[in-house]
Structures are given as structure tokens and as C-alpha cells.
Short mmCIF file of C-alpha atoms and ligand atoms in Angstrom, two decimals:
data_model
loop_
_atom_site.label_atom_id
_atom_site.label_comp_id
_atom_site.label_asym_id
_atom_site.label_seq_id
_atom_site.Cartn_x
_atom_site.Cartn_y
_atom_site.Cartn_z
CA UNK A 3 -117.99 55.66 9.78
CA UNK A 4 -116.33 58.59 11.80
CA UNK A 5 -113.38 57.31 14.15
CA UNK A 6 -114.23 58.05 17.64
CA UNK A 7 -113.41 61.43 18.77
CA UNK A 8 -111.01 60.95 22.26
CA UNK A 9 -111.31 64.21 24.07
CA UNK A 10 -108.18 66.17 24.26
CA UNK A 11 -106.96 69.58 25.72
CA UNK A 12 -103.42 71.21 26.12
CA UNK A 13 -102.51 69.06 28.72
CA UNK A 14 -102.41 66.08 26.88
CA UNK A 15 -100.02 68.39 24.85
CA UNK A 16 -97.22 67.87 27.88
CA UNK A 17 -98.11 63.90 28.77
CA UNK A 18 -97.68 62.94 24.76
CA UNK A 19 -95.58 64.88 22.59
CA UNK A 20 -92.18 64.49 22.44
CA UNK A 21 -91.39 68.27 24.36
CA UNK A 22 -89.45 70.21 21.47
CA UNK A 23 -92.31 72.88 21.52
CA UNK A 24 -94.03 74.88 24.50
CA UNK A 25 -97.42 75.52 22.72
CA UNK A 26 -100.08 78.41 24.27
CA UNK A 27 -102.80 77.45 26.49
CA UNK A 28 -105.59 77.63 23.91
CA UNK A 29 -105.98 74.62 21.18
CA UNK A 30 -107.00 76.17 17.89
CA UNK A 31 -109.95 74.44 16.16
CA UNK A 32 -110.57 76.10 13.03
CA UNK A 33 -109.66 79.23 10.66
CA UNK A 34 -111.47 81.69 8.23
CA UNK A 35 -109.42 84.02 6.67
CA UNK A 36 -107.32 85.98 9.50
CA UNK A 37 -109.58 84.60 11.85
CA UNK A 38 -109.22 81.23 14.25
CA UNK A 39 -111.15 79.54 16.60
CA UNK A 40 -110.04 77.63 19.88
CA UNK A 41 -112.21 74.70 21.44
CA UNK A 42 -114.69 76.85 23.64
CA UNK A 43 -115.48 79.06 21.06
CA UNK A 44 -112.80 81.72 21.34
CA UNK A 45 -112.38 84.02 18.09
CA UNK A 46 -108.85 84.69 17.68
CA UNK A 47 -107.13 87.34 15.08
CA UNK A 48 -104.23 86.17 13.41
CA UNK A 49 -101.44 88.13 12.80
CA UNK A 50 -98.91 84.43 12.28
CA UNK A 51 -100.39 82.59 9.85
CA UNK A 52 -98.82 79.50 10.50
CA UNK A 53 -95.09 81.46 10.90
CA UNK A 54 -95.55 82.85 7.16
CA UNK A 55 -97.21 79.56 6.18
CA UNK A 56 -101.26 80.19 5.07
CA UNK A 57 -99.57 82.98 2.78
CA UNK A 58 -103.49 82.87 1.96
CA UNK A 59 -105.47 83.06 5.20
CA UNK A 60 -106.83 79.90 6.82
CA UNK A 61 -110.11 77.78 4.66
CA UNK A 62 -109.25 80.13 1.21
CA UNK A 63 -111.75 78.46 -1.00
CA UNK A 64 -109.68 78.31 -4.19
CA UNK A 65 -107.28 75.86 -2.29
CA UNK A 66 -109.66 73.71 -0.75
CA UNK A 67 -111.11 73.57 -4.09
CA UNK A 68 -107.48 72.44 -5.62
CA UNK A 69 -107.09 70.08 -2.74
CA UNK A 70 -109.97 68.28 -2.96
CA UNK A 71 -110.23 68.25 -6.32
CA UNK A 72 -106.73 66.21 -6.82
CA UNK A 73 -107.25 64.21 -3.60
CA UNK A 74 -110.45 62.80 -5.75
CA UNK A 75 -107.87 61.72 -8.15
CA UNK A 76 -104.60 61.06 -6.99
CA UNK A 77 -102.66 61.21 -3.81
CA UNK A 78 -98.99 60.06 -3.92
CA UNK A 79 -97.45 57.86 -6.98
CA UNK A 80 -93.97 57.94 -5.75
CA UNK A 81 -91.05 59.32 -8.00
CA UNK A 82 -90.80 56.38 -10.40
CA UNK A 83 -93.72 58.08 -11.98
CA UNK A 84 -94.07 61.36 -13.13
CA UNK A 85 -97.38 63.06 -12.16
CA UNK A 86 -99.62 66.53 -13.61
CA UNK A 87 -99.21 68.33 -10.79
CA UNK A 88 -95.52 68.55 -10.30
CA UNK A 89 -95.22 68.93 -13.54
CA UNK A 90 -97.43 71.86 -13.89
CA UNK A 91 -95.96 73.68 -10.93
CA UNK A 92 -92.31 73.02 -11.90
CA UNK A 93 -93.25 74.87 -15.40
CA UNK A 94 -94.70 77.68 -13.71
CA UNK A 95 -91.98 78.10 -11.34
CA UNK A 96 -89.71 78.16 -13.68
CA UNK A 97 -91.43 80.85 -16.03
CA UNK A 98 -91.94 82.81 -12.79
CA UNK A 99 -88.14 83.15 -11.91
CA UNK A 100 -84.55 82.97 -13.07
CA UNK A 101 -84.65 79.12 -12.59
CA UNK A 102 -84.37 76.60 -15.31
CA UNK A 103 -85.25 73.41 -12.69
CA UNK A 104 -86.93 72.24 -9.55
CA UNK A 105 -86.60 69.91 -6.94
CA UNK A 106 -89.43 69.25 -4.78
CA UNK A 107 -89.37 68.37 -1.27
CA UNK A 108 -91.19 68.67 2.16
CA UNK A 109 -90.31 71.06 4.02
CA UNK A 110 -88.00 73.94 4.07
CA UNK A 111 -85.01 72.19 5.32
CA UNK A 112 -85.18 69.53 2.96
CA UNK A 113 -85.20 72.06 0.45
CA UNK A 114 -81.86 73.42 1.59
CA UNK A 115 -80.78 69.66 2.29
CA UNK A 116 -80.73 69.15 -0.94
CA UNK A 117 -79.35 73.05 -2.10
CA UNK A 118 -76.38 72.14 0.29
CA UNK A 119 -75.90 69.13 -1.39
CA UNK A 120 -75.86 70.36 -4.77
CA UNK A 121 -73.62 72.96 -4.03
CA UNK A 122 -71.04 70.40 -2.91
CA UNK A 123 -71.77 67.96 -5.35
CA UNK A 124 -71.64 70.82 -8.05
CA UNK A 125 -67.88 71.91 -6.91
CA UNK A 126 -66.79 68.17 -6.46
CA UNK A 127 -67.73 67.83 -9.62
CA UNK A 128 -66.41 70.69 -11.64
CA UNK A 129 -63.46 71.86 -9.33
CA UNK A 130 -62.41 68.54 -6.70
CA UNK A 131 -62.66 66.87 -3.69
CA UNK A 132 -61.14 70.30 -1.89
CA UNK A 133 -63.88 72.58 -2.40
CA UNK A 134 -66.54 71.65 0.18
CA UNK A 135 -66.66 74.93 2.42
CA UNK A 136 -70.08 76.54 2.84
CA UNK A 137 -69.96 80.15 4.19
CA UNK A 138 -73.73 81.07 5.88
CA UNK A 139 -74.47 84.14 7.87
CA UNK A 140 -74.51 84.07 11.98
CA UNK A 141 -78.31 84.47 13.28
CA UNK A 142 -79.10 82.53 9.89
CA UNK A 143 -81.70 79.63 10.27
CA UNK A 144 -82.24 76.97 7.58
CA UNK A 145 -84.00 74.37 9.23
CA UNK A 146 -83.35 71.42 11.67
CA UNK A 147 -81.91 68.65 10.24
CA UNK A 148 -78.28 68.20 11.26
CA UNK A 149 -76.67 69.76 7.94
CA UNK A 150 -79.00 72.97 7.98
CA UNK A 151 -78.95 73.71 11.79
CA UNK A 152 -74.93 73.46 11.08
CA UNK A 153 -74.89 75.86 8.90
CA UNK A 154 -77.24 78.10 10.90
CA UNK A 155 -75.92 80.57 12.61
CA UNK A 156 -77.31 79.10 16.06
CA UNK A 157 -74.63 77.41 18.18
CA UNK A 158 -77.63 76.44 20.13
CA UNK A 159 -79.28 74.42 17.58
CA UNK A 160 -76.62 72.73 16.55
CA UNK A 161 -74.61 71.94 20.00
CA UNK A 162 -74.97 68.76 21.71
CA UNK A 163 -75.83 66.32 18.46
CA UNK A 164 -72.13 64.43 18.00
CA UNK A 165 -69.61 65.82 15.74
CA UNK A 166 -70.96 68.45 12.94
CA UNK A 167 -70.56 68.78 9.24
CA UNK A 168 -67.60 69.80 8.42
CA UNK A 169 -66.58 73.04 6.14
CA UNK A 170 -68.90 75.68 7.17
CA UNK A 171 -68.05 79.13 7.95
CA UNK A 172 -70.35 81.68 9.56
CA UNK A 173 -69.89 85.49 9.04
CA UNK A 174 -71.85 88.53 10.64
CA UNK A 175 -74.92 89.08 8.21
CA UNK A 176 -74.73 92.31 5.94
CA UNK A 177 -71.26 92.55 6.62
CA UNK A 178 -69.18 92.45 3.36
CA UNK A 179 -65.34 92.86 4.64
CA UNK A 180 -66.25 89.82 6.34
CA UNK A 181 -67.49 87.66 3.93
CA UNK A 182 -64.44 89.02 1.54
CA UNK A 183 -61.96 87.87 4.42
CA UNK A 184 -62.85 84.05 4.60
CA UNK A 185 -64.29 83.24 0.63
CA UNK A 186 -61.76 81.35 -1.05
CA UNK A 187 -61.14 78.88 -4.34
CA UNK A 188 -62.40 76.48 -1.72
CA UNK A 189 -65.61 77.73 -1.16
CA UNK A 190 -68.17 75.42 -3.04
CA UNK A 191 -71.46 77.87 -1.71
CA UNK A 192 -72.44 81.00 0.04
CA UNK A 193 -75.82 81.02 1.80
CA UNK A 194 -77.94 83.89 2.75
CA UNK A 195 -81.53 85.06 3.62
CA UNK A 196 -82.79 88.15 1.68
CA UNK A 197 -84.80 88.87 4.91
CA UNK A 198 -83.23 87.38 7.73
CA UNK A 199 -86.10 85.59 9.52
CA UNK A 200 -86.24 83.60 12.48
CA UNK A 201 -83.02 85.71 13.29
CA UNK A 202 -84.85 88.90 13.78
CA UNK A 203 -86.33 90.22 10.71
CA UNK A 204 -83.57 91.72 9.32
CA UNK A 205 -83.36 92.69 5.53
CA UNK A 206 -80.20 92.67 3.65
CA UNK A 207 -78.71 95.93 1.97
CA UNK A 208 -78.37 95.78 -1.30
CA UNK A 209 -74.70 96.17 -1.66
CA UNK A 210 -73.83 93.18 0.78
CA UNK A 211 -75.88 90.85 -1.77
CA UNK A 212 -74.79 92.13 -4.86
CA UNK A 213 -71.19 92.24 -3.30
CA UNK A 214 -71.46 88.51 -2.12
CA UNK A 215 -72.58 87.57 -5.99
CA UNK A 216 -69.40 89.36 -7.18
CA UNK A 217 -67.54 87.27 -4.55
CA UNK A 218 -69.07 84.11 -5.46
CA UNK A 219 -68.36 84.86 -9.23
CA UNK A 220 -65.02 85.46 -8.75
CA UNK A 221 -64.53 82.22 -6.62
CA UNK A 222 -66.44 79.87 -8.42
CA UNK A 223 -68.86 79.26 -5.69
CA UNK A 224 -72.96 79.19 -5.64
CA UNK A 225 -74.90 82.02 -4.07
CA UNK A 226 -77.65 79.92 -2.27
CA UNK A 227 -80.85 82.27 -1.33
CA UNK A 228 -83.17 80.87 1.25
CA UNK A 229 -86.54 82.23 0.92
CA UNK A 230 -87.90 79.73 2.75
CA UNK A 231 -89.37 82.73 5.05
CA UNK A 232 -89.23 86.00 2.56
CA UNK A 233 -90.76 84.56 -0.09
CA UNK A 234 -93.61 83.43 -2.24
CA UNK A 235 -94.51 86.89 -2.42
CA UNK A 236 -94.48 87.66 1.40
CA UNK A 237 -91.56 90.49 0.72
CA UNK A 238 -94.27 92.20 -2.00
CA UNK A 239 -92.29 90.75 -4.94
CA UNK A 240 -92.73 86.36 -5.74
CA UNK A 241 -88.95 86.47 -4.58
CA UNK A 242 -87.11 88.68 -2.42
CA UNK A 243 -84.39 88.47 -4.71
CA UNK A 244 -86.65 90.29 -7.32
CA UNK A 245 -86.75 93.49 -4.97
CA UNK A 246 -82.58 93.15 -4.73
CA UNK A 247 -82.09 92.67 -8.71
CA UNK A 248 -79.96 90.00 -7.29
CA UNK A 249 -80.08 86.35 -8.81
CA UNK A 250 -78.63 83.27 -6.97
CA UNK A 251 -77.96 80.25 -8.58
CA UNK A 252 -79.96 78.35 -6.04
CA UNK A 253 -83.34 79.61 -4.43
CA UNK A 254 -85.12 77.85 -1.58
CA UNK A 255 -88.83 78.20 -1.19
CA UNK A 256 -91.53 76.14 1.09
CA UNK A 257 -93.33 77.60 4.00
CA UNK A 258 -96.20 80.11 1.93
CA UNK A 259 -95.50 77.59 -1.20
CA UNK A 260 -97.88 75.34 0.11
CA UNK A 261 -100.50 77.95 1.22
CA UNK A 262 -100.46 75.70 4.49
CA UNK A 263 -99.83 72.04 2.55
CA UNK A 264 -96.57 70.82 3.22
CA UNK A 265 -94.05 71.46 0.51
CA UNK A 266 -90.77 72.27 -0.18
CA UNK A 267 -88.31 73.29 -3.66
CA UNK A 268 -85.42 73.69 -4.29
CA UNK A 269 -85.13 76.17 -7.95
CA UNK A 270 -81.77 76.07 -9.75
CA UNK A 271 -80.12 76.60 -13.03
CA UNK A 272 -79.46 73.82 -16.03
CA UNK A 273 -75.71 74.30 -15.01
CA UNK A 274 -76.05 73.25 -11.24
CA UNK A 275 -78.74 70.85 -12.13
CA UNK A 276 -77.19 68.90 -14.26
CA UNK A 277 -75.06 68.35 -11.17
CA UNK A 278 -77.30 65.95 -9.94
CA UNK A 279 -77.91 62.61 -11.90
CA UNK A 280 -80.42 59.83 -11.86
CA UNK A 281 -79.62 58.51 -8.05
CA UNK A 282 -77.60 60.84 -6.39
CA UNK A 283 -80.75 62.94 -4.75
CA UNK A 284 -84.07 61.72 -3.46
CA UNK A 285 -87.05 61.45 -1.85
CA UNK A 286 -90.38 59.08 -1.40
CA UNK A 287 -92.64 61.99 -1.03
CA UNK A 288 -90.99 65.32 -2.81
CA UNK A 289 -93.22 66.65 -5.84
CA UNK A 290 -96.34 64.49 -4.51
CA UNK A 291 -99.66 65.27 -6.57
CA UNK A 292 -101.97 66.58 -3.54
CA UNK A 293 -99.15 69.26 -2.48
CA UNK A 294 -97.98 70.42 -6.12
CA UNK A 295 -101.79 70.86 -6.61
CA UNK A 296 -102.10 73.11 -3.85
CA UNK A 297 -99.05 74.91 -4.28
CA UNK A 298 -99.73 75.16 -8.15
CA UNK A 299 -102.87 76.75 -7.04
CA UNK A 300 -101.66 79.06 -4.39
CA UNK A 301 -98.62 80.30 -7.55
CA UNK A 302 -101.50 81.14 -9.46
CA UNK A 303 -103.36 83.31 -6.76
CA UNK A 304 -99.81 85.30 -5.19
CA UNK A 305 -98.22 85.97 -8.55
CA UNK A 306 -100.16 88.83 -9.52
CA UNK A 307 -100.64 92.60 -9.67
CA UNK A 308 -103.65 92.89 -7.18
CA UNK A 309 -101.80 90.20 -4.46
CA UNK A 310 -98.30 91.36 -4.36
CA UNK A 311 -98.87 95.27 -4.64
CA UNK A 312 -101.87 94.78 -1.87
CA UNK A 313 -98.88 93.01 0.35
CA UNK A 314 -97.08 96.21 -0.07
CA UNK A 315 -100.50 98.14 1.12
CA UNK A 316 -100.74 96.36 3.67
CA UNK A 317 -97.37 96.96 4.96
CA UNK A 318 -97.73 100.24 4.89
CA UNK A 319 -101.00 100.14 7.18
CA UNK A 320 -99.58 98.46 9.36
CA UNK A 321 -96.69 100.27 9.50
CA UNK A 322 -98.95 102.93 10.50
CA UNK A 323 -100.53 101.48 13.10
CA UNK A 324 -97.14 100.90 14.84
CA UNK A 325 -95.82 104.14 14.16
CA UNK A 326 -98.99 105.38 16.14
CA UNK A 327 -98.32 103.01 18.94
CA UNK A 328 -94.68 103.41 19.05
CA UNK A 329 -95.19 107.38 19.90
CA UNK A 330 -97.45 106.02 22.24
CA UNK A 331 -95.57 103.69 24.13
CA UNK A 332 -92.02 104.08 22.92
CA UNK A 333 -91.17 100.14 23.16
CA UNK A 334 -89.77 99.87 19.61
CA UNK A 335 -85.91 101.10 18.24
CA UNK A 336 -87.13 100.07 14.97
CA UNK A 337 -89.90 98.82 13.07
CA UNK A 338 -87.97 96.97 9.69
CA UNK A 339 -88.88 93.81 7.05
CA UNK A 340 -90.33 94.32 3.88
CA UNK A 341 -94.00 93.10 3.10
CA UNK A 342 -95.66 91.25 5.29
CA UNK A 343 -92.32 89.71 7.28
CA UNK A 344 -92.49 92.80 9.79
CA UNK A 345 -90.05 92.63 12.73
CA UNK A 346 -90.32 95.11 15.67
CA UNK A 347 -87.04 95.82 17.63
CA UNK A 348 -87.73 96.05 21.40
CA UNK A 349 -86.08 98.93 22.98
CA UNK A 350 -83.75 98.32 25.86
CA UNK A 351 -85.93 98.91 28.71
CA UNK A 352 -88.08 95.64 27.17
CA UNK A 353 -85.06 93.95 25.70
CA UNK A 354 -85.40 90.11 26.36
CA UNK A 355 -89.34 90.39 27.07
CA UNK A 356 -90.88 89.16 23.39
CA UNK A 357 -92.57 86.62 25.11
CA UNK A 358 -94.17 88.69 27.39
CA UNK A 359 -95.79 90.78 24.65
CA UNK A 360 -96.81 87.51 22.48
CA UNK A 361 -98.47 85.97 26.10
CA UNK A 362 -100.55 89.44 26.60
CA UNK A 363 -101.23 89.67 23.00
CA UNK A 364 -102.90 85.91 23.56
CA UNK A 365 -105.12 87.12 26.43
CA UNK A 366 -106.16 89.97 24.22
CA UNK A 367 -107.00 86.84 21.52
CA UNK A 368 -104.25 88.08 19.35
CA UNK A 369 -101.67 85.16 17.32
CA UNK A 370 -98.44 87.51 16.89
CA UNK A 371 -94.81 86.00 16.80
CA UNK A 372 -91.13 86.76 18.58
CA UNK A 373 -88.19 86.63 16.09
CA UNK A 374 -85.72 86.19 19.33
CA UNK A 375 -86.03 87.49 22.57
CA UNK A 376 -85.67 91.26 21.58
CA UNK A 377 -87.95 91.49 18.53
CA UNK A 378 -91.84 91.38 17.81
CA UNK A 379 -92.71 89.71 14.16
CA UNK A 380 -96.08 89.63 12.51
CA UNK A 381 -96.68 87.45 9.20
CA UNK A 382 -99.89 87.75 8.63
CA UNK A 383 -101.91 86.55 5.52
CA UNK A 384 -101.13 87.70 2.66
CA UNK A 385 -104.83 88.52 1.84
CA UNK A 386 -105.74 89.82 5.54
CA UNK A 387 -108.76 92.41 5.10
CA UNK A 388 -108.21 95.87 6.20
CA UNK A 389 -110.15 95.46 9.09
CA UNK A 390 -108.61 92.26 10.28
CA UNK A 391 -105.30 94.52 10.41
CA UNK A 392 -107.06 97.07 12.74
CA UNK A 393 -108.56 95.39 14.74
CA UNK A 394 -105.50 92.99 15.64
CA UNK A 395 -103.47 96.28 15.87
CA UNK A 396 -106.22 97.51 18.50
CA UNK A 397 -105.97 94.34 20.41
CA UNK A 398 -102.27 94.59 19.86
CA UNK A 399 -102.33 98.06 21.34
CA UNK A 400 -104.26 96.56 24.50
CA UNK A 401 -101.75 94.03 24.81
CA UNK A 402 -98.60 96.40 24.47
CA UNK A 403 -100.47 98.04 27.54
CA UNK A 404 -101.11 95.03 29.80
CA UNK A 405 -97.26 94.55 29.42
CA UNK A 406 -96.23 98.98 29.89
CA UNK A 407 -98.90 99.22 32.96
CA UNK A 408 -96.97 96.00 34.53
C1 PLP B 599 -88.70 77.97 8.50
C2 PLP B 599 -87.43 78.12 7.78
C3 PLP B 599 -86.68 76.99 7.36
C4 PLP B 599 -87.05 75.59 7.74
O1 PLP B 599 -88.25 75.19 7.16
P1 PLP B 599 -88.95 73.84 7.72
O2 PLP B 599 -90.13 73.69 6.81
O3 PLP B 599 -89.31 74.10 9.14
O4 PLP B 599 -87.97 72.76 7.60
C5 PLP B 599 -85.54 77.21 6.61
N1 PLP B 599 -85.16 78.45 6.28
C6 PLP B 599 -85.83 79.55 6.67
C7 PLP B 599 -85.34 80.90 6.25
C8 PLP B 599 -86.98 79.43 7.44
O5 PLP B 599 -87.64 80.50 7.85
#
């Protein structure tokens, strides 16, 4: 029955993948919690989880349950039917936040694919051809396909693929006077990240959000959130835009949606949905049955009392632990996020050397994560025990010194 096992290791990795990624030496097997496993054996603590993916730990037994429960039933039925699932997790998303609909999708960047879209399709509609400009933040990242990684604020993503998408402006993040000076009547969207993530774990201040709704308001445009990263509870609130009091007209979500299951959505209002008509949007595998099932499941689970104030908890012990090592060592100018998404800024004398830490943390058999070159990020489970916390931040403490003692 089984299909025969080939044996593999890591350097297979560099003879048949197409080389977008530099992966570590070890080959992770299998997960428990805040715990992995690599092929000989190796117990790893894991302070990723899947870059703010398994928002609930690796094997959680509620979403294997929800899994393969619906994969008993019904896998994929395409979009010219309805199915349960979707339908179930649309309704709770929607009584969960300010939105009124969903679109589901894959990933994250599809889910801003199709926010992107909307906006422009939203001003076209409403306003004309002429208002098509998106303003995003520099050090922003919303993904890889060619639209998002334009309006990232990564020249280095986005360099080198033919000519871009046109109409996008990129501002310094948090950074008002700047987004004032360039929003016009032909702005059809601005896009932000609560938390900035991949671009160093860097929260917004209040003002610059509720400033940029006032700006949007007063130019007819969309405020686009991506919480793509901050998210699904990961900040200590569902949203990140719950902790700001700040309500977009478009919200982004995947990663932690899916618990680990690919999925993406894209949550909006009646007004910009209505945008959209039978046609003009799509996709084969958006709002499938086995990942709504999952993600339904994992809503459930993170939007509560005992999961998102035990995020905040958390934070705080591990802010503790760093604290502790930082008067130790003295390698951080700042230890900043909110929740979970926990970014340490390298001081100068380590500046550029994230990758050192996250290779010594590895030999220590510690998963951690670089935001950049200059900054340190953990996103652990959102469920990691107590104890999973210190002993990664002991092992993170040995590592910190295999990189200090050279
Ligand atoms: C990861 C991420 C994306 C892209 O998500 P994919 O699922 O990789 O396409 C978009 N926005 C933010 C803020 C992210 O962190």
C-alpha cells in the first residue's frame, strides 16, 4: 500500500529544489507542541513555529481532529459550489471583526492580491480610471507575487522581474508628514502592517494609524491592514487592529489562520465588496473545505479569554528572560513587538550578524528567526508551555554565548 520511501537528506535539498531558500542542516521530521524532531532523533525547541504559522504548536489534537474529520468527507468542490466549511468560517469571521465579507485564498499574498485589486477596482469604480495609486510603507512585505513584492518596500524583491506595477508609492513606516505629503484624490489605497514583520518587528504608534485613517477618509482611499504576520491573535488581541482601536476597510489574514493548513482571506466591508461582481475575482482552490475546516477550528481555539490573555503572559516571560540576558550580554538596543511577534534589535557591535545567532541557536537545538540582518524574532506557539519558553531561553542564552565568546 505505502509508496516506497526514497531516502533523502539536506543534500538532496541543493541537487532538486529550485534554490530560492538556503534551509539549515537538520531535516525536521515531526512536531509536538513546541517541540520538533530531525531524522536522527534530534529534539529541537521551537521558538518559529512555522514563521508565525502553527499559531497552535505542531500535532494540536483539536486540529488533526478537524482535519481528518472533513478530509473523511470532503476535500475540494471548486467554487461553483458552495461548501459548510467556508461557510461556517466566513460567519465567524465576520462576527469576530469589523468585516461584513470574506474572500478566501491560499496564501498570504493572494490575500493581498486580491485586497490590491479591490482597492483599485473599488476607486475605478466609484471615482475613475485616474485613481489607481497605492501608497505602502518602505521595509513593508506583502508577499511574492509580482503586485505584492511591488508594493513592498524591498527594492530587492522586486528588482530584476521586467517592468513593475505601476502607481505605488512607498513612505518611511510610522512617519505621518510623509504619508500626508504624497496622499492625494488619486490615491485608490493605503497599505500598512500593524506590526511590521518580516521588516524588523516594528509596531506602529498609534497616532500614525489613526492619522493615516483620517488621511484615507479625507481622500477617499482604503486603509488596507495586512495582518498576514500580527494577527490571528499573535499580537494578544484576534487583530492587531483591535489593540490600535483602528478599523481598515480591508484586513488581510493567513499565516496562523490555518494553524499550519494553507489558507488565506481577505475581510472587507459590504461597501468595498460589492466592488467585486460575479467574475471579476477568482480562484480554483480559495475557501476549499479541508482548509476552512481547519482554520474554522483553529478561530474557535485563539478567540478566547484563556488563549489571547495567555499570549500576553507569555510575552511578558519572555520578555523577562531577555531582559535578564540583555544585562548579561548587552547585544540588544531594544527588545519591541507585541504578543508573541517579538523582535530583538542587535546592538551595533553585532549589527549585520542575525544569522550568526540563529546558526548557534541551531547547534544549541533551538528554531529562532532573523527579521533582517540586525534583528532577532521569535514567534513561537501561541500555546507554548511555560517550560518550553525556559528552556529555549536557556538554550538561547547558550547560543547568545557561543556567538559573545567568538
Ligand atoms: C508572510 C507574509 C505575507 C506573505 O504570505 P505568503 O503566505 O507567504 O504569501 C504577506 N504579508 C505579511 C505581513 C507577511 O508576514
Amino acid at each position: 500500500m505505502s509508496a516506497s520511501n526514497i531516502p533523502v537528506e539536506r543534500a538532496d535539498f541543493d541537487k532538486v529544489i529550485v534554490p530560492t531558500f538556503a534551509p539549515a542542516a537538520f531535516i525536521p521530521v515531526r512536531g509536538l507542541g513546541s517541540r520538533v524532531w530531525d531524522q536522527g532523533g534530534r529534539e529541537l525547541v521551537d521558538l518559529t513555529s512555522g514563521i508565525a504559522v502553527n499559531a497552535l504548536g505542531h500535532a494540536h489534537p483539536a486540529l488533526i481532529e478537524a482535519l481528518t474529520e472533513q478530509a473523511g468527507k470532503l476535500w475540494h468542490i471548486s467554487n461553483i459550489f458552495t461548501n459548510e466549511p467556508a461557510l461556517r468560517l466566513a460567519t465567524k469571521l465576520v462576527a469576530a471583526t469589523f468585516a461584513e465579507r470574506v474572500f478566501f485564498a491560499n496564501s498570504g499574498a493572494e490575500a493581498n492580491e486580491a485586497a490590491f485589486k479591490l482597492a483599485r477596482r473599488y476607486a475605478h469604480n466609484l471615482y475613475g480610471p485616474e485613481k489607481y495609486e497605492i501608497i505602502s510603507a518602505l521595509n513593508s512585505f506583502h508577499g511574492r507575487t509580482l503586485f505584492t513584492v511591488t508594493i513592498g518596500g524591498q527594492a530587492k524583491y522586486s528588482d530584476g522581474f521586467g517592468p513593475k506595477i505601476q502607481g505605488i508609492t512607498h513612505v518611511p513606516y510610522n512617519d505621518l508628514a510623509a504619508l500626508k505629503a504624497v496622499i492625494s484624490d488619486k490615491t485608490c489605497a493605503v497599505v500598512l502592517e500593524p506590526i511590521q514583520g518580516e521588516g524588523g518587528v516594528l509596531p506602529a504608534e498609534r497616532a500614525y494609524l489613526e492619522g493615516a485613517r483620517e488621511l484615507c477618509d479625507a481622500n477617499n482611499a482604503l486603509l488596507i491592514f495586512d495582518e498576514v504576520q500580527c494577527g490571528m491573535g499573535r499580537s494578544g488581541s484576534l487583530f492587531a487592529y483591535m489593540d490600535y482601536g483602528v478599523t481598515p476597510d480591508i484586513l488581510t489574514s493567513a499565516k496562523g489562520l490555518g494553524g499550519g493548513f494553507p489558507i488565506g482571506a481577505m475581510l472587507t466591508t459590504e461597501a468595498a465588496a460589492k466592488q467585486f461582481s460575479v467574475g471579476v475575482h477568482g480562484t480554483t482552490f480559495g475557501g476549499n473545505p479541508l482548509a476552512c475546516a481547519v482554520a474554522e477550528r483553529v478561530l474557535d481555539i485563539v478567540n478566547t479569554p484563556e488563549i489571547l490573555q495567555g499570549v500576553k503572559a507569555r510575552h511578558e516571560r519572555f520578555k523577562s528572560h531577555l531582559n535578564t540576558l540583555n544585562e548579561r550580554y548587552g547585544i540588544f538596543t531594544q527588545i519591541r513587538g507585541a504578543g508573541l511577534l517579538i523582535g530583538c534589535v542587535l546592538a551595533d557591535a553585532w549589527k549585520g550578524r542575525a544569522k550568526d545567532f540563529f546558526d548557534a541557536a541551531e547547534k544549541e537545538a533551538l528554531m529562532i528567526l532573523q527579521a533582517g540582518p540586525d534583528v532577532l524574532r521569535f514567534t513561537p506557539s501561541l500555546t507554548i508551555d511555560e517550560a518550553d519558553i525556559d528552556e529555549g531561553m536557556m538554550r538561547f542564552e547558550r547560543a547568545v554565548a557561543r556567538v559573545v565568546n567568538g
